[in-house]
């Protein structure tokens, strides 16, 4: 198979990458929009859509130049079509279809969640490889879910958040502590200077049946504690202890929910080797990674955490998902229409896979 150009524009990262048909990366670029959204304390959809429009043409030109290819040399163009912010999705998917049409190449519509799910299968990324089935824990700013990945287009959702995503909780608590946006990395740095057990925050869903998550109660508990200090009375050491207490609660919840998901996975796939793949920006958090390492050791699973650049939004994963779909002859299964909601289970049904209960 020839090279594939991937385009990602579902949130606030404008990204383009070119991969050889075997998955080797020829060039990969990400233009972060962080500075454009930071003054507003979060992603502003309208600004994101306009920024993708402004950034994509040059980014794609540059990535093709770095790959040393003309558009005519491509096998296909793959772009994220959903789920995500509709403005950005329209920009990226229409741009990709335009390039494919002009160059007479195929277009592959990619589901962003599927792209995260399949990243671990990039050749050489996971020692011993990531053969199906494996377990995915996706923990980002917009998504928080456990999925049994059983094949290209074959996904069984084991659980997800009932309210906030894990990264969203980090961002909201960081905001409460005056840390700016995105808050996860700043909160982790602050937590490193604090004591995790001064404030004992609730651990929502801990020990519950199933694999669902919930973070809004934890966020509210932190907000109430901050409010209890009164205006201007929160010292730097208090903020550090709050950050450490919050991070410890998220760590415990994620490790517990991942353990529940691993047990469910074993029940679904008895006798199969266990692999837990973690994706999403929160996977960058060291405390959380260490807890997941321990949880996987206890359950006899291998743990794979791809490098941060491949855990967070990027276009390598989009091009790779395109390659996987082309290889599996599933590239024509979807209509290339931008869609803000596109759960993995719907994708699975569309491809003729009915995961059952
Ligand atoms: O996957 P990602 O780059 O974007 C999407 O949300 O799709 O994830 C970003 C999220 C943000 O909520 C950010 O605060 C969080 O990941 N994050 C972290 C850390 N680095 C990024 N959360 C906790 N600790 C970190 N070190
Ligand atoms: Zn993502």
Coordinates of C-alpha atoms and ligand atoms in Angstrom, one line a residue:
X1 CA 0.0 0.0 0.0
X2 CA 1.2 3.5 -0.8
X3 CA 1.6 6.4 1.7
X4 CA -1.4 7.9 3.5
X5 CA -1.9 11.5 4.5
X6 CA -3.8 11.9 7.8
X7 CA -5.6 15.1 9.0
X8 CA -6.8 15.8 12.5
X9 CA -9.0 18.8 13.4
X10 CA -11.6 17.5 15.9
X11 CA -10.7 19.8 18.8
X12 CA -7.9 22.3 19.3
X13 CA -4.9 20.6 17.6
X14 CA -4.5 21.1 13.9
X15 CA -2.4 18.1 12.8
X16 CA -1.2 16.5 9.6
X17 CA 1.0 13.4 9.1
X18 CA 2.2 11.1 6.3
X19 CA 2.7 7.4 6.9
X20 CA 4.0 4.7 4.6
X21 CA 1.6 1.9 4.0
X22 CA 3.6 -0.2 6.5
X23 CA 2.9 2.4 9.2
X24 CA 6.4 4.0 9.3
X25 CA 6.1 7.8 9.8
X26 CA 7.5 9.9 7.0
X27 CA 6.5 13.3 8.5
X28 CA 4.2 14.5 11.3
X29 CA 3.3 18.0 12.4
X30 CA 1.0 19.4 15.1
X31 CA 0.0 23.1 15.3
X32 CA -1.3 23.7 18.8
X33 CA -4.0 26.3 19.2
X34 CA -3.3 26.6 23.0
X35 CA -2.4 30.3 23.0
X36 CA -5.5 31.2 21.1
X37 CA -7.8 29.5 23.6
X38 CA -5.9 30.1 26.9
X39 CA -7.3 33.6 27.5
X40 CA -10.8 32.1 27.5
X41 CA -9.9 29.3 29.9
X42 CA -10.9 26.5 27.5
X43 CA -11.5 25.6 23.9
X44 CA -13.7 28.1 22.1
X45 CA -15.3 26.1 19.2
X46 CA -15.7 29.1 16.8
X47 CA -12.0 30.1 17.3
X48 CA -10.9 26.5 16.8
X49 CA -12.8 26.2 13.5
X50 CA -11.3 29.4 12.2
X51 CA -7.8 28.4 13.3
X52 CA -8.0 25.0 11.6
X53 CA -9.0 26.8 8.4
X54 CA -6.1 29.2 8.8
X55 CA -3.5 26.6 9.7
X56 CA -4.4 23.5 7.6
X57 CA -3.3 24.5 4.1
X58 CA 0.2 25.5 5.1
X59 CA 0.6 22.5 7.5
X60 CA -0.4 20.0 4.9
X61 CA 1.9 21.6 2.3
X62 CA 4.8 21.4 4.9
X63 CA 4.1 17.8 5.9
X64 CA 4.1 16.7 2.2
X65 CA 7.3 18.6 1.6
X66 CA 8.9 16.9 4.7
X67 CA 7.7 13.5 3.5
X68 CA 9.2 14.3 0.0
X69 CA 5.9 13.4 -1.8
X70 CA 3.5 14.9 -4.2
X71 CA -0.2 14.4 -3.6
X72 CA -0.3 12.1 -6.7
X73 CA 2.0 9.7 -4.8
X74 CA -0.5 9.1 -2.0
X75 CA -2.6 6.0 -1.7
X76 CA -5.3 7.9 0.2
X77 CA -6.2 10.8 2.4
X78 CA -7.7 10.0 5.8
X79 CA -9.3 12.7 7.9
X80 CA -11.1 12.8 11.2
X81 CA -14.8 13.1 10.6
X82 CA -16.1 12.7 14.2
X83 CA -16.7 12.8 17.1
X84 CA -15.6 16.4 18.1
X85 CA -16.4 20.0 17.5
X86 CA -18.4 20.3 14.4
X87 CA -16.7 23.4 12.9
X88 CA -13.3 21.9 13.0
X89 CA -14.6 18.5 11.8
X90 CA -16.2 20.2 8.7
X91 CA -13.0 22.1 8.0
X92 CA -10.6 19.1 8.3
X93 CA -12.9 16.5 6.6
X94 CA -13.8 18.9 3.7
X95 CA -10.2 19.9 3.3
X96 CA -9.2 16.2 3.1
X97 CA -11.9 15.4 0.6
X98 CA -10.8 18.3 -1.5
X99 CA -7.2 17.1 -1.6
X100 CA -8.3 13.6 -2.4
X101 CA -10.6 14.8 -5.2
X102 CA -8.0 17.1 -6.7
X103 CA -5.4 14.3 -6.7
X104 CA -7.7 11.5 -7.7
X105 CA -7.0 9.6 -4.5
X106 CA -9.3 7.7 -2.1
X107 CA -10.7 9.4 0.9
X108 CA -11.0 7.5 4.3
X109 CA -13.4 8.9 6.9
X110 CA -11.8 8.3 10.3
X111 CA -13.5 8.1 13.7
X112 CA -11.3 9.9 16.2
X113 CA -11.9 7.4 19.0
X114 CA -11.0 4.5 16.7
X115 CA -7.8 6.4 15.8
X116 CA -6.9 6.6 19.6
X117 CA -7.9 2.9 19.9
X118 CA -5.7 1.6 17.1
X119 CA -2.5 3.8 17.8
X120 CA -1.0 1.0 19.9
X121 CA -0.8 -1.1 16.7
X122 CA 1.6 1.2 15.0
X123 CA 4.5 -1.1 14.2
X124 CA 7.2 -1.0 16.8
X125 CA 5.3 1.0 19.3
X126 CA 4.4 -1.7 21.8
X127 CA 7.0 -4.4 22.6
X128 CA 5.5 -7.8 21.5
X129 CA 2.9 -5.8 19.5
X130 CA -0.8 -5.2 20.2
X131 CA -2.8 -8.1 18.7
X132 CA -6.6 -8.1 19.1
X133 CA -8.2 -8.2 21.5
X134 CA -6.8 -5.7 24.0
X135 CA -8.2 -3.2 26.5
X136 CA -8.2 0.5 25.9
X137 CA -8.4 3.1 28.6
X138 CA -9.0 6.5 27.0
X139 CA -8.5 9.4 29.4
X140 CA -8.5 12.8 27.7
X141 CA -10.1 16.2 28.1
X142 CA -13.1 15.2 26.1
X143 CA -13.3 11.4 26.6
X144 CA -13.1 8.9 29.4
X145 CA -13.9 5.3 28.6
X146 CA -12.9 1.7 28.7
X147 CA -13.2 -0.3 25.5
X148 CA -12.5 -3.9 24.5
X149 CA -10.8 -3.5 21.1
X150 CA -11.6 -6.7 19.2
X151 CA -10.7 -5.8 15.7
X152 CA -10.8 -2.9 13.2
X153 CA -14.3 -1.7 13.5
X154 CA -15.0 -4.1 16.4
X155 CA -15.4 -2.3 19.7
X156 CA -17.2 -3.2 22.9
X157 CA -17.6 -0.3 25.3
X158 CA -17.2 -1.6 28.9
X159 CA -17.8 1.7 30.6
X160 CA -17.4 5.4 30.5
X161 CA -17.9 8.6 32.5
X162 CA -21.3 9.5 33.6
X163 CA -20.4 13.2 33.7
X164 CA -17.0 14.8 33.3
X165 CA -14.0 13.3 31.6
X166 CA -10.8 12.8 33.7
X167 CA -8.9 15.6 31.9
X168 CA -11.9 17.9 32.1
X169 CA -11.9 17.4 35.9
X170 CA -8.1 18.2 36.0
X171 CA -8.8 21.4 34.0
X172 CA -11.7 22.5 36.2
X173 CA -9.9 21.9 39.4
X174 CA -6.8 23.7 38.0
X175 CA -9.1 26.7 37.2
X176 CA -10.4 26.7 40.8
X177 CA -6.8 26.8 42.0
X178 CA -6.0 29.7 39.6
X179 CA -3.6 27.6 37.4
X180 CA -4.7 28.6 33.9
X181 CA -5.5 26.3 31.0
X182 CA -4.9 23.5 30.1
X183 CA -4.7 22.7 33.7
X184 CA -3.5 19.1 33.9
X185 CA 0.2 19.6 33.5
X186 CA 0.2 22.6 35.9
X187 CA -1.9 20.8 38.5
X188 CA 0.5 17.8 38.4
X189 CA 3.5 20.1 39.0
X190 CA 1.7 21.8 41.9
X191 CA 0.6 18.4 43.4
X192 CA 4.2 17.3 43.4
X193 CA 4.9 19.9 46.1
X194 CA 1.9 19.1 48.2
X195 CA 0.7 16.4 50.7
X196 CA -1.9 14.1 49.3
X197 CA -3.5 13.1 52.6
X198 CA -4.3 16.4 54.2
X199 CA -7.6 16.6 52.2
X200 CA -9.4 13.3 51.8
X201 CA -11.6 13.8 48.8
X202 CA -14.4 11.3 47.8
X203 CA -13.5 8.6 45.3
X204 CA -16.7 8.3 43.2
X205 CA -17.6 4.9 41.8
X206 CA -14.8 3.1 43.7
X207 CA -15.6 -0.6 44.1
X208 CA -18.8 -0.3 42.1
X209 CA -19.9 -3.0 39.7
X210 CA -19.2 -2.2 36.0
X211 CA -16.6 0.1 34.6
X212 CA -18.2 3.5 34.7
X213 CA -16.5 6.7 36.0
X214 CA -17.8 9.9 37.6
X215 CA -15.7 13.0 38.4
X216 CA -18.2 15.8 39.0
X217 CA -18.8 15.0 42.7
X218 CA -15.0 15.1 43.3
X219 CA -14.7 18.4 41.5
X220 CA -17.6 19.8 43.6
X221 CA -15.9 18.6 46.8
X222 CA -12.7 20.4 45.8
X223 CA -14.7 23.6 45.0
X224 CA -16.5 23.5 48.4
X225 CA -13.2 23.0 50.2
X226 CA -11.6 26.0 48.3
X227 CA -14.7 28.1 49.0
X228 CA -14.4 27.2 52.7
X229 CA -11.1 29.0 52.9
X230 CA -12.8 32.3 52.1
X231 CA -11.7 34.9 49.6
X232 CA -7.9 35.3 49.3
X233 CA -7.2 33.0 52.2
X234 CA -5.8 30.1 50.2
X235 CA -2.1 29.9 50.8
X236 CA 0.3 28.4 48.2
X237 CA 0.8 25.4 50.4
X238 CA -3.0 24.9 50.8
X239 CA -3.3 24.9 47.0
X240 CA -0.5 22.4 46.7
X241 CA -2.2 20.1 49.2
X242 CA -5.6 20.4 47.5
X243 CA -4.0 19.6 44.1
X244 CA -2.2 16.5 45.6
X245 CA -5.4 15.4 47.3
X246 CA -7.4 15.7 44.1
X247 CA -4.8 14.0 42.0
X248 CA -4.7 11.1 44.5
X249 CA -8.5 10.7 44.3
X250 CA -8.4 10.6 40.5
X251 CA -5.5 8.1 40.6
X252 CA -7.4 5.8 42.9
X253 CA -10.6 6.0 40.8
X254 CA -8.8 5.3 37.5
X255 CA -6.8 2.4 39.0
X256 CA -10.0 0.9 40.4
X257 CA -12.0 1.3 37.3
X258 CA -9.2 0.0 35.1
X259 CA -9.0 -3.1 37.4
X260 CA -12.8 -3.6 37.0
X261 CA -12.3 -3.3 33.2
X262 CA -9.4 -5.8 33.2
X263 CA -11.6 -8.4 35.1
X264 CA -14.5 -7.9 32.6
X265 CA -12.0 -8.2 29.7
X266 CA -10.8 -11.5 31.1
X267 CA -14.4 -12.8 31.5
X268 CA -15.0 -11.8 27.8
X269 CA -11.8 -13.3 26.5
X270 CA -10.7 -16.1 28.8
X271 CA -7.2 -17.4 28.2
X272 CA -6.1 -14.5 26.0
X273 CA -3.1 -12.5 27.0
X274 CA -4.1 -9.2 28.8
X275 CA -2.9 -5.9 27.4
X276 CA -4.1 -2.5 28.7
X277 CA -3.4 0.4 26.4
X278 CA -3.7 3.9 27.8
X279 CA -4.4 6.9 25.5
X280 CA -5.4 10.6 26.0
X281 CA -3.6 13.5 27.6
X282 CA -4.1 12.3 31.2
X283 CA -1.8 9.4 30.4
X284 CA 1.0 11.9 30.6
X285 CA 0.4 12.1 34.4
X286 CA 3.2 10.2 36.3
X287 CA 1.2 9.5 39.4
X288 CA -1.6 8.0 37.4
X289 CA 0.7 6.0 35.1
X290 CA 2.4 4.5 38.2
X291 CA -0.9 3.5 39.7
X292 CA -1.9 1.9 36.4
X293 CA 1.4 0.0 36.3
X294 CA 0.7 -1.4 39.7
X295 CA -2.9 -2.3 38.8
X296 CA -1.9 -4.1 35.6
X297 CA 0.9 -6.0 37.5
X298 CA -1.7 -7.2 40.0
X299 CA -4.1 -8.4 37.3
X300 CA -1.3 -10.0 35.2
X301 CA -1.8 -7.6 32.3
X302 CA 0.9 -5.8 30.2
X303 CA 0.6 -2.0 30.2
X304 CA 1.3 0.1 27.1
X305 CA 1.4 3.8 27.3
X306 CA 2.4 5.3 23.9
X307 CA 4.7 8.4 23.9
X308 CA 2.8 11.5 24.9
X309 CA 2.8 12.9 21.3
X310 CA 0.9 9.8 20.2
X311 CA -1.4 9.7 23.3
X312 CA -2.7 13.3 22.8
X313 CA -4.4 14.4 19.6
X314 CA -2.2 13.9 16.5
X315 CA -2.5 13.0 12.8
X316 CA -0.3 9.9 12.9
X317 CA -3.1 8.0 14.6
X318 CA -5.6 9.3 11.9
X319 CA -3.4 8.2 9.0
X320 CA -2.8 4.8 10.7
X321 CA -6.5 4.3 11.3
X322 CA -6.9 5.0 7.6
X323 CA -4.3 2.4 6.8
X324 CA -6.0 -0.2 9.1
X325 CA -9.4 0.5 7.5
X326 CA -8.0 0.2 3.9
X327 CA -6.2 -3.1 4.8
X328 CA -9.4 -4.5 6.3
X329 CA -11.5 -3.3 3.3
X330 CA -13.6 -1.2 5.6
X331 CA -12.6 2.2 4.1
X332 CA -15.9 2.7 2.2
X333 CA -18.2 1.8 5.0
X334 CA -19.0 5.3 6.3
X335 CA -20.4 8.4 4.7
X336 CA -17.8 11.1 4.9
X337 CA -20.0 13.5 6.7
X338 CA -18.8 15.4 9.8
X339 CA -20.5 14.3 12.9
X340 CA -20.1 15.7 16.4
X341 CA -21.3 12.5 18.0
X342 CA -20.1 9.1 16.8
X343 CA -19.7 6.5 19.5
X344 CA -17.5 3.5 18.9
X345 CA -20.4 1.1 19.3
X346 CA -22.2 2.8 16.4
X347 CA -19.2 2.4 14.3
X348 CA -19.0 -1.2 15.2
X349 CA -22.7 -1.8 14.3
X350 CA -22.2 0.0 11.0
X351 CA -19.4 -2.4 10.2
X352 CA -21.6 -5.4 11.0
X353 CA -20.3 -6.1 14.5
X354 CA -22.9 -6.6 17.2
X355 CA -21.0 -6.7 20.5
X356 CA -24.0 -7.9 22.5
X357 CA -24.4 -7.3 26.3
Ligands
LIG1 O1 -5.8 14.0 24.6 P1 -5.8 15.5 24.9 O2 -4.5 16.2 24.4 O3 -6.9 16.2 24.2 C1 -8.3 15.9 24.3 O4 -8.9 16.2 25.3 O5 -8.7 15.3 23.3 O6 -6.0 15.6 26.4 C2 -5.9 16.9 27.0 C3 -6.3 16.7 28.5 C4 -6.5 18.0 29.2 O7 -7.7 18.0 29.9 C5 -5.3 18.1 30.0 O8 -5.5 18.9 31.2 C6 -5.0 16.7 30.4 O9 -5.3 16.0 29.2 N1 -3.6 16.5 30.8 C7 -3.2 16.1 32.0 C8 -1.8 16.1 32.0 N2 -1.4 16.5 30.7 C9 -2.5 16.7 30.0 N3 -3.9 15.7 33.1 C10 -3.2 15.3 34.2 N4 -1.9 15.3 34.2 C11 -1.1 15.7 33.2 N5 0.2 15.7 33.2
LIG2 ZN1 -8.5 12.8 21.3

